[in-house]
């Protein structure tokens, strides 16, 4: 109701005995070479051979206030190219708010977000997306009445250039873009493992498939930085493990990933570096094994003794 | 092409002429009359604002809630022997009759508001329907009520009905203020203050504010959201009923099947002007719109211009300050 | 690195895949998932239609179009609105309503913007045609057929002017502003002397051409040529609307309708596309108005009341929000019912008002709950998905047995 938009209803899972082999995806796009990296097919023009390790995104003194509540308090961190940066913190720490500020949903009270040195604040949300920042949502927000493939193609459209007149008259560029977007869309769906549901409406997908579709849709915008807001929320441990493998694959394909995740153990396993927020303040920023030992983090995040990390 | 058309407009069609002299001459009477209309707009605007507060939706059927009140006033007073010419009754008798009409109007409007909520909104809430569906259903409900009245009463306005002859009370700036203006403005302001206090102080009022701020949390905190919503519709209905009485008092021959429509849009414009969702904003917006409309009418020379002026005000407010004068920022998106 | 050995399907995903597979045995994986939801008579039809090969679809379409063109000549006894109303004129009226509904469907159905004052654009188109062709008007005169594109342009401009302040805001504001505008346009027609209020404009122009007897082909009383003209335009508009639907434009609209914030986050310039939807809708409305003005031959301020605007909304909702074929059907129906069943014509507003409420509450997808296709070459892609799924499920069943 109101400002809260509707959520895509999660259909009930149909319990069915496990079956079949472990073969992940079936060949659907004929033109796709099996040995070719799927993400490369999805974004063929992408330049992957950039220097890994230099600063990609810089968050500088970001402060966000909602009335009296300071949701983010002077937070600064950098995201380096090619890494998976974890953003963790207890509930209400301001992680999602940080995403919202980076992607232009909220205007920061003060501070800056720079992508490759280019200031993002003040830009329209869709321009930020085109500049190279894509995200998923904590509470799934797919286009429920569109099929999975169409959802992904909306993401691909961010890179398309057809005008309204071009679409009206089906000019050659439109046709080219449409053809390639189906191919790339299917490749992306295959990449996240839901290609055979390409024709199903997003709202009819299972919960896990919806989460994966959100990732595919975000990848479709060909981002420089992919922001994932608790992509494994509501998953069981095995599913989470699978998803983390997927995220690692995404990184290995040349994307930079910012990952919000509550499960400490999981975050430790997958990230290269971790930023910890508490009550809107950054309390730590380091590699996982240092974070693990940090007493501030331990008390803030768990309020419990250290042996939980074992 | 367009420019040729525009330049081809014949010179003698200067259809807008600003009659500043007329406005200067009638400034104070226009002001007092405008405030009277403004008070009526404000009462109706409050209904929009309250429902918008709790449901985050424009209740398109609110204009019909209002017009039902007008019909109740008309029927009650006709039944009591009122007609086009002023009744030959004592002050006390007139007062009692008017109060009876007020009660009838309030009941009629409140019942209509309740039914609209029950039949048009609640089924959708149960299904968690998208916004568009609410808007369409509400406009459908409004349409149905309008045409039920049409089929019953026909297209023409009801015969005029005079409650009392306004008597001059005192003079300000050389302009006479009459009893009717005083009754309407004073009664409307008192009602609005009461509503404002009710929402600020009473338990139900707190519930309304809680639901307006965050329906989910309010529900978790033990507020009965459904009850609050119904109460809000009924309060809106009561105010619309009161507005109906004053409206008929002011415009004796204004009772017509589609009479609520334009007034509804003006009242909504008033609510937006003041800041939708804000109770005091509705009063402020109503009074301002009443004034602007009246000045515009005298300046431009036809009473129909008030409608155009109200509409232009609405669009300008949306363009310049969509949250209204007293409102807080709207259109905040959430992720 | 190779990603083909990347993620393995999750247990949950497997379960749902199997569910989808089981469905696909009953024909078509994805599409059947939503079709099995709620079908009804038309739903079943539209599913059959989707399954047909392209050539067969074209064949059927051509037959339907030919029948549509032949209708005023055949004048089929049961369908006919005579003797109460002239059938060709009724057909023209239906075609205009259908055209209006297709245009309004772009605004309401695709982009999810509730435009309650669509009649205003219709009026703008009518006045454009009337004021540039009628001898009563002091303006320059141009041939009638030129006023049709001009009406589109003028209506689109008005749409943009109205849309820019309101489309930045929440949808409800648009609804009430358009509602107000629909009423204001009539008042303006009264107040502005150049628009001649109730006196109006007589002898609005018509397309050229005379019959052997010297009577113009497009005489006001002769519905058939007007119907054919409108039907032709309707078919072109449907074709173009289909092109938009299966493009990034249509996808952006539907995405905006489904979740505007998410659409913006996915790189859709939502404001721009909302203005486009509003303007294109307005353009079609203006064009319908020009056609209407031409056929009736007389335009004054009494012809454009806001209730007609609500009837337009009812037409879109009746046919199925977002479905252009449904819009044609809904528009034609809204025009047809009062003309055919003259006994209930008086109650038409009540009937369609109630229909509006009931449909929204009990059947929000309208009478033809079809889903719009949003990919230009989607059919081939989905066909392949379906085939592979079917193949896979066949393998699975073998294993299970
Ligand atoms: N639009 C808003 N208006 C007011 N307060 C807000 C808004 N969005 C977030 N907040 C507040 O800001 C704080 C940080 O919220 P945020 O959603 O960023 O937390 P989070 O770290 O993502 O938590 P979680 O793990 O539960 O997702 C919370 O106290 C929340 O209530
Ligand atoms: Mg969060």
Short mmCIF file of N, CA and C in Angstrom, two decimals, chain C residues 82-209:
data_model
loop_
_atom_site.label_atom_id
_atom_site.label_comp_id
_atom_site.label_asym_id
_atom_site.label_seq_id
_atom_site.Cartn_x
_atom_site.Cartn_y
_atom_site.Cartn_z
N UNK C 82 -30.17 -1.93 -37.24
CA UNK C 82 -31.37 -1.38 -37.86
C UNK C 82 -32.59 -2.13 -37.36
N UNK C 83 -33.77 -1.58 -37.32
CA UNK C 83 -34.13 -0.26 -37.85
C UNK C 83 -33.80 0.91 -36.92
N UNK C 84 -33.45 0.64 -35.70
CA UNK C 84 -33.22 1.73 -34.75
C UNK C 84 -32.15 2.70 -35.20
N UNK C 85 -31.01 2.17 -35.62
CA UNK C 85 -29.90 3.02 -36.03
C UNK C 85 -29.29 2.50 -37.31
N UNK C 86 -28.90 3.41 -38.16
CA UNK C 86 -28.28 3.06 -39.42
C UNK C 86 -27.03 2.22 -39.18
N UNK C 87 -26.95 1.06 -39.81
CA UNK C 87 -25.86 0.14 -39.48
C UNK C 87 -24.49 0.65 -39.89
N UNK C 88 -24.31 1.16 -41.12
CA UNK C 88 -22.97 1.68 -41.45
C UNK C 88 -22.52 2.80 -40.50
N UNK C 89 -23.44 3.65 -40.12
CA UNK C 89 -23.06 4.71 -39.18
C UNK C 89 -22.70 4.12 -37.82
N UNK C 90 -23.44 3.09 -37.41
CA UNK C 90 -23.13 2.41 -36.16
C UNK C 90 -21.73 1.80 -36.24
N UNK C 91 -21.42 1.22 -37.40
CA UNK C 91 -20.09 0.63 -37.58
C UNK C 91 -19.01 1.70 -37.48
N UNK C 92 -19.29 2.87 -38.07
CA UNK C 92 -18.32 3.95 -37.98
C UNK C 92 -18.10 4.32 -36.51
N UNK C 93 -19.20 4.44 -35.81
CA UNK C 93 -19.11 4.78 -34.39
C UNK C 93 -18.29 3.74 -33.63
N UNK C 94 -18.54 2.48 -33.95
CA UNK C 94 -17.79 1.41 -33.29
C UNK C 94 -16.30 1.50 -33.61
N UNK C 95 -16.02 1.80 -34.89
CA UNK C 95 -14.62 1.88 -35.29
C UNK C 95 -13.92 3.04 -34.58
N UNK C 96 -14.64 4.17 -34.44
CA UNK C 96 -14.03 5.31 -33.76
C UNK C 96 -13.76 4.95 -32.30
N UNK C 97 -14.75 4.33 -31.66
CA UNK C 97 -14.55 3.93 -30.26
C UNK C 97 -13.39 2.94 -30.15
N UNK C 98 -13.31 2.04 -31.11
CA UNK C 98 -12.22 1.07 -31.07
C UNK C 98 -10.87 1.78 -31.19
N UNK C 99 -10.84 2.75 -32.10
CA UNK C 99 -9.59 3.52 -32.28
C UNK C 99 -9.23 4.25 -31.00
N UNK C 100 -10.24 4.89 -30.40
CA UNK C 100 -10.03 5.59 -29.13
C UNK C 100 -9.50 4.62 -28.07
N UNK C 101 -10.13 3.45 -28.02
CA UNK C 101 -9.73 2.49 -26.99
C UNK C 101 -8.29 2.01 -27.21
N UNK C 102 -7.92 1.83 -28.49
CA UNK C 102 -6.54 1.40 -28.76
C UNK C 102 -5.56 2.48 -28.32
N UNK C 103 -5.91 3.74 -28.58
CA UNK C 103 -5.04 4.83 -28.16
C UNK C 103 -4.97 4.95 -26.65
N UNK C 104 -6.11 4.86 -26.01
CA UNK C 104 -6.14 4.99 -24.56
C UNK C 104 -5.46 3.80 -23.90
N UNK C 105 -5.52 2.67 -24.59
CA UNK C 105 -4.86 1.47 -24.05
C UNK C 105 -3.35 1.66 -23.95
N UNK C 106 -2.80 2.47 -24.84
CA UNK C 106 -1.36 2.75 -24.74
C UNK C 106 -1.08 3.43 -23.39
N UNK C 107 -1.96 4.35 -23.03
CA UNK C 107 -1.74 5.13 -21.81
C UNK C 107 -2.06 4.30 -20.57
N UNK C 108 -3.27 3.74 -20.56
CA UNK C 108 -3.71 3.01 -19.36
C UNK C 108 -3.12 1.61 -19.34
N UNK C 109 -3.26 0.91 -20.45
CA UNK C 109 -2.92 -0.50 -20.47
C UNK C 109 -1.43 -0.75 -20.45
N UNK C 110 -0.69 -0.05 -21.27
CA UNK C 110 0.74 -0.30 -21.32
C UNK C 110 1.46 0.41 -20.17
N UNK C 111 1.31 1.72 -20.13
CA UNK C 111 2.12 2.47 -19.16
C UNK C 111 1.48 2.56 -17.78
N UNK C 112 0.21 2.12 -17.68
CA UNK C 112 -0.44 2.14 -16.38
C UNK C 112 -0.77 3.53 -15.87
N UNK C 113 -0.96 4.48 -16.80
CA UNK C 113 -1.29 5.85 -16.41
C UNK C 113 -2.78 6.05 -16.61
N UNK C 114 -3.48 6.41 -15.55
CA UNK C 114 -4.92 6.55 -15.68
C UNK C 114 -5.26 7.92 -16.23
N UNK C 115 -5.66 7.94 -17.49
CA UNK C 115 -6.05 9.18 -18.14
C UNK C 115 -7.57 9.23 -18.18
N UNK C 116 -8.16 10.05 -17.32
CA UNK C 116 -9.62 10.10 -17.23
C UNK C 116 -10.20 11.19 -18.12
N UNK C 117 -9.35 11.98 -18.73
CA UNK C 117 -9.86 13.08 -19.56
C UNK C 117 -9.50 12.90 -21.02
N UNK C 118 -9.52 11.65 -21.46
CA UNK C 118 -9.11 11.37 -22.83
C UNK C 118 -9.98 12.11 -23.82
N UNK C 119 -11.22 12.35 -23.42
CA UNK C 119 -12.14 13.08 -24.29
C UNK C 119 -11.55 14.44 -24.69
N UNK C 120 -10.71 14.99 -23.82
CA UNK C 120 -10.13 16.30 -24.11
C UNK C 120 -9.29 16.24 -25.38
N UNK C 121 -8.53 15.18 -25.55
CA UNK C 121 -7.71 15.06 -26.75
C UNK C 121 -8.57 14.82 -27.98
N UNK C 122 -9.63 14.05 -27.75
CA UNK C 122 -10.62 13.83 -28.79
C UNK C 122 -11.19 15.18 -29.21
N UNK C 123 -11.51 16.01 -28.22
CA UNK C 123 -12.06 17.34 -28.49
C UNK C 123 -11.04 18.20 -29.23
N UNK C 124 -9.80 18.14 -28.79
CA UNK C 124 -8.76 18.93 -29.45
C UNK C 124 -8.69 18.55 -30.93
N UNK C 125 -8.74 17.25 -31.20
CA UNK C 125 -8.72 16.78 -32.59
C UNK C 125 -9.94 17.27 -33.36
N UNK C 126 -11.10 17.18 -32.74
CA UNK C 126 -12.33 17.60 -33.40
C UNK C 126 -12.29 19.08 -33.73
N UNK C 127 -11.88 19.87 -32.76
CA UNK C 127 -11.83 21.31 -32.99
C UNK C 127 -10.76 21.66 -34.02
N UNK C 128 -9.66 20.95 -34.01
CA UNK C 128 -8.63 21.20 -35.02
C UNK C 128 -9.22 21.01 -36.40
N UNK C 129 -9.92 19.88 -36.57
CA UNK C 129 -10.52 19.61 -37.87
C UNK C 129 -11.58 20.65 -38.21
N UNK C 130 -12.43 20.95 -37.23
CA UNK C 130 -13.55 21.85 -37.50
C UNK C 130 -13.07 23.27 -37.80
N UNK C 131 -12.14 23.75 -37.00
CA UNK C 131 -11.75 25.15 -37.13
C UNK C 131 -10.90 25.39 -38.38
N UNK C 132 -10.35 24.33 -38.95
CA UNK C 132 -9.53 24.53 -40.14
C UNK C 132 -10.27 24.15 -41.43
N UNK C 133 -11.53 23.71 -41.29
CA UNK C 133 -12.27 23.35 -42.51
C UNK C 133 -13.64 24.01 -42.57
N UNK C 134 -14.25 24.29 -41.41
CA UNK C 134 -15.62 24.80 -41.44
C UNK C 134 -15.66 26.24 -41.93
N UNK C 135 -16.64 26.57 -42.77
CA UNK C 135 -16.77 27.97 -43.21
C UNK C 135 -17.11 28.91 -42.07
N UNK C 136 -17.58 28.37 -40.95
CA UNK C 136 -17.93 29.22 -39.81
C UNK C 136 -16.70 29.74 -39.08
N UNK C 137 -15.56 29.15 -39.41
CA UNK C 137 -14.37 29.50 -38.65
C UNK C 137 -13.57 30.58 -39.35
N UNK C 138 -13.04 31.52 -38.59
CA UNK C 138 -12.28 32.62 -39.21
C UNK C 138 -10.85 32.21 -39.57
N UNK C 139 -10.44 30.98 -39.25
CA UNK C 139 -9.05 30.58 -39.49
C UNK C 139 -8.78 30.30 -40.96
N UNK C 140 -7.49 30.07 -41.25
CA UNK C 140 -7.15 29.61 -42.59
C UNK C 140 -7.80 28.25 -42.81
N UNK C 141 -8.08 27.94 -44.07
CA UNK C 141 -8.72 26.66 -44.39
C UNK C 141 -7.71 25.74 -45.08
N UNK C 142 -7.76 24.47 -44.68
CA UNK C 142 -6.92 23.48 -45.35
C UNK C 142 -7.81 22.30 -45.71
N UNK C 143 -7.35 21.46 -46.65
CA UNK C 143 -8.18 20.30 -47.00
C UNK C 143 -8.38 19.40 -45.77
N UNK C 144 -9.54 18.76 -45.70
CA UNK C 144 -9.88 17.97 -44.51
C UNK C 144 -8.83 16.92 -44.19
N UNK C 145 -8.38 16.19 -45.19
CA UNK C 145 -7.47 15.07 -44.90
C UNK C 145 -6.19 15.55 -44.23
N UNK C 146 -5.83 16.81 -44.49
CA UNK C 146 -4.64 17.34 -43.83
C UNK C 146 -4.86 17.54 -42.34
N UNK C 147 -6.13 17.73 -41.98
CA UNK C 147 -6.37 17.99 -40.56
C UNK C 147 -6.15 16.75 -39.71
N UNK C 148 -6.17 15.58 -40.35
CA UNK C 148 -5.98 14.36 -39.54
C UNK C 148 -4.57 14.31 -38.95
N UNK C 149 -3.53 14.42 -39.79
CA UNK C 149 -2.20 14.46 -39.17
C UNK C 149 -2.01 15.68 -38.27
N UNK C 150 -2.62 16.79 -38.65
CA UNK C 150 -2.47 17.99 -37.83
C UNK C 150 -3.13 17.79 -36.46
N UNK C 151 -4.28 17.13 -36.46
CA UNK C 151 -4.97 16.85 -35.19
C UNK C 151 -4.07 16.00 -34.29
N UNK C 152 -3.37 15.05 -34.91
CA UNK C 152 -2.46 14.21 -34.13
C UNK C 152 -1.40 15.09 -33.47
N UNK C 153 -0.81 15.96 -34.28
CA UNK C 153 0.28 16.79 -33.77
C UNK C 153 -0.20 17.71 -32.65
N UNK C 154 -1.34 18.39 -32.91
CA UNK C 154 -1.83 19.33 -31.90
C UNK C 154 -2.17 18.59 -30.61
N UNK C 155 -2.86 17.46 -30.73
CA UNK C 155 -3.24 16.71 -29.53
C UNK C 155 -1.99 16.23 -28.79
N UNK C 156 -0.99 15.81 -29.54
CA UNK C 156 0.24 15.36 -28.89
C UNK C 156 0.90 16.51 -28.12
N UNK C 157 0.88 17.70 -28.74
CA UNK C 157 1.47 18.85 -28.05
C UNK C 157 0.72 19.14 -26.75
N UNK C 158 -0.61 19.13 -26.84
CA UNK C 158 -1.40 19.36 -25.62
C UNK C 158 -1.07 18.28 -24.59
N UNK C 159 -0.95 17.04 -25.06
CA UNK C 159 -0.61 15.95 -24.16
C UNK C 159 0.71 16.18 -23.45
N UNK C 160 1.69 16.64 -24.20
CA UNK C 160 3.01 16.89 -23.59
C UNK C 160 2.92 18.03 -22.57
N UNK C 161 2.19 19.08 -22.95
CA UNK C 161 2.07 20.23 -22.04
C UNK C 161 1.39 19.80 -20.73
N UNK C 162 0.39 18.95 -20.86
CA UNK C 162 -0.33 18.50 -19.67
C UNK C 162 0.47 17.44 -18.92
N UNK C 163 1.20 16.65 -19.67
CA UNK C 163 1.91 15.53 -19.06
C UNK C 163 3.12 15.95 -18.26
N UNK C 164 3.82 16.96 -18.74
CA UNK C 164 5.08 17.30 -18.08
C UNK C 164 4.91 17.67 -16.60
N UNK C 165 3.95 18.51 -16.24
CA UNK C 165 3.85 18.78 -14.80
C UNK C 165 3.34 17.59 -14.00
N UNK C 166 2.52 16.74 -14.60
CA UNK C 166 1.86 15.70 -13.80
C UNK C 166 2.57 14.36 -13.83
N UNK C 167 3.29 14.08 -14.90
CA UNK C 167 3.84 12.73 -15.02
C UNK C 167 5.05 12.51 -14.11
N UNK C 168 5.58 13.59 -13.55
CA UNK C 168 6.67 13.41 -12.61
C UNK C 168 6.14 12.87 -11.29
N UNK C 169 4.85 13.05 -11.08
CA UNK C 169 4.27 12.72 -9.79
C UNK C 169 3.58 11.37 -9.83
N UNK C 170 3.03 11.02 -8.70
CA UNK C 170 2.32 9.77 -8.59
C UNK C 170 1.12 9.72 -9.53
N UNK C 171 0.73 8.51 -9.89
CA UNK C 171 -0.32 8.30 -10.88
C UNK C 171 -1.65 8.96 -10.55
N UNK C 172 -2.01 9.04 -9.26
CA UNK C 172 -3.33 9.60 -8.94
C UNK C 172 -3.45 11.04 -9.39
N UNK C 173 -2.34 11.77 -9.33
CA UNK C 173 -2.41 13.16 -9.72
C UNK C 173 -2.76 13.28 -11.19
N UNK C 174 -2.17 12.42 -11.98
CA UNK C 174 -2.46 12.44 -13.39
C UNK C 174 -3.95 12.21 -13.60
N UNK C 175 -4.49 11.23 -12.85
CA UNK C 175 -5.90 10.90 -13.01
C UNK C 175 -6.76 12.12 -12.75
N UNK C 176 -6.50 12.82 -11.67
CA UNK C 176 -7.40 13.94 -11.34
C UNK C 176 -7.14 15.14 -12.24
N UNK C 177 -5.90 15.33 -12.64
CA UNK C 177 -5.63 16.46 -13.54
C UNK C 177 -6.28 16.22 -14.89
N UNK C 178 -6.20 15.00 -15.38
CA UNK C 178 -6.84 14.73 -16.67
C UNK C 178 -8.36 14.82 -16.54
N UNK C 179 -8.87 14.37 -15.41
CA UNK C 179 -10.31 14.49 -15.17
C UNK C 179 -10.72 15.95 -15.22
N UNK C 180 -9.95 16.79 -14.56
CA UNK C 180 -10.23 18.22 -14.57
C UNK C 180 -10.11 18.79 -15.97
N UNK C 181 -9.09 18.37 -16.67
CA UNK C 181 -8.85 18.90 -18.02
C UNK C 181 -10.00 18.52 -18.95
N UNK C 182 -10.50 17.29 -18.80
CA UNK C 182 -11.62 16.84 -19.62
C UNK C 182 -12.83 17.74 -19.45
N UNK C 183 -13.01 18.27 -18.24
CA UNK C 183 -14.15 19.14 -17.99
C UNK C 183 -13.84 20.57 -18.44
N UNK C 184 -12.61 20.98 -18.19
CA UNK C 184 -12.21 22.36 -18.51
C UNK C 184 -12.30 22.62 -20.01
N UNK C 185 -11.96 21.62 -20.80
CA UNK C 185 -11.92 21.84 -22.24
C UNK C 185 -13.29 22.28 -22.75
N UNK C 186 -14.34 21.72 -22.11
CA UNK C 186 -15.69 22.11 -22.52
C UNK C 186 -15.98 23.54 -22.10
N UNK C 187 -15.56 23.87 -20.88
CA UNK C 187 -15.79 25.24 -20.40
C UNK C 187 -15.02 26.23 -21.26
N UNK C 188 -13.80 25.86 -21.62
CA UNK C 188 -13.00 26.75 -22.47
C UNK C 188 -13.69 26.96 -23.82
N UNK C 189 -14.26 25.86 -24.35
CA UNK C 189 -14.95 25.98 -25.63
C UNK C 189 -16.12 26.95 -25.51
N UNK C 190 -16.67 27.08 -24.32
CA UNK C 190 -17.76 28.02 -24.10
C UNK C 190 -17.24 29.44 -23.94
N UNK C 191 -16.13 29.54 -23.20
CA UNK C 191 -15.64 30.87 -22.83
C UNK C 191 -14.85 31.55 -23.94
N UNK C 192 -14.16 30.77 -24.74
CA UNK C 192 -13.33 31.38 -25.77
C UNK C 192 -14.19 31.66 -26.99
N UNK C 193 -14.36 32.91 -27.35
CA UNK C 193 -15.27 33.23 -28.46
C UNK C 193 -14.90 32.52 -29.75
N UNK C 194 -13.59 32.38 -30.02
CA UNK C 194 -13.17 31.77 -31.28
C UNK C 194 -13.65 30.33 -31.39
N UNK C 195 -13.97 29.71 -30.25
CA UNK C 195 -14.42 28.31 -30.32
C UNK C 195 -15.94 28.21 -30.39
N UNK C 196 -16.61 29.33 -30.35
CA UNK C 196 -18.03 29.44 -30.70
C UNK C 196 -18.99 28.62 -29.85
N UNK C 197 -18.59 28.27 -28.65
CA UNK C 197 -19.50 27.66 -27.68
C UNK C 197 -20.51 26.70 -28.26
N UNK C 198 -21.77 26.96 -27.93
CA UNK C 198 -22.81 26.04 -28.34
C UNK C 198 -23.16 26.19 -29.81
N UNK C 199 -22.91 27.35 -30.36
CA UNK C 199 -23.19 27.57 -31.79
C UNK C 199 -22.35 26.62 -32.63
N UNK C 200 -21.07 26.56 -32.31
CA UNK C 200 -20.19 25.57 -32.93
C UNK C 200 -19.89 25.84 -34.39
N UNK C 201 -19.39 24.81 -35.01
CA UNK C 201 -18.97 24.91 -36.41
C UNK C 201 -19.77 23.93 -37.27
N UNK C 202 -20.44 24.47 -38.28
CA UNK C 202 -21.19 23.63 -39.21
C UNK C 202 -20.27 23.24 -40.37
N UNK C 203 -20.76 22.28 -41.15
CA UNK C 203 -20.11 21.93 -42.42
C UNK C 203 -18.61 21.70 -42.30
N UNK C 204 -18.24 20.90 -41.33
CA UNK C 204 -16.84 20.51 -41.22
C UNK C 204 -16.48 19.78 -42.51
N UNK C 205 -15.22 19.93 -42.92
CA UNK C 205 -14.80 19.37 -44.20
C UNK C 205 -14.91 17.86 -44.28
N UNK C 206 -14.70 17.35 -45.47
CA UNK C 206 -14.75 15.91 -45.70
C UNK C 206 -13.71 15.57 -46.76
N UNK C 207 -13.35 14.29 -46.85
CA UNK C 207 -12.41 13.91 -47.91
C UNK C 207 -13.02 14.19 -49.27
N UNK C 208 -12.20 14.44 -50.29
CA UNK C 208 -12.73 14.80 -51.61
C UNK C 208 -13.40 13.62 -52.30
N UNK C 209 -14.10 13.90 -53.35
CA UNK C 209 -14.71 12.85 -54.17
C UNK C 209 -16.22 12.94 -54.17
#
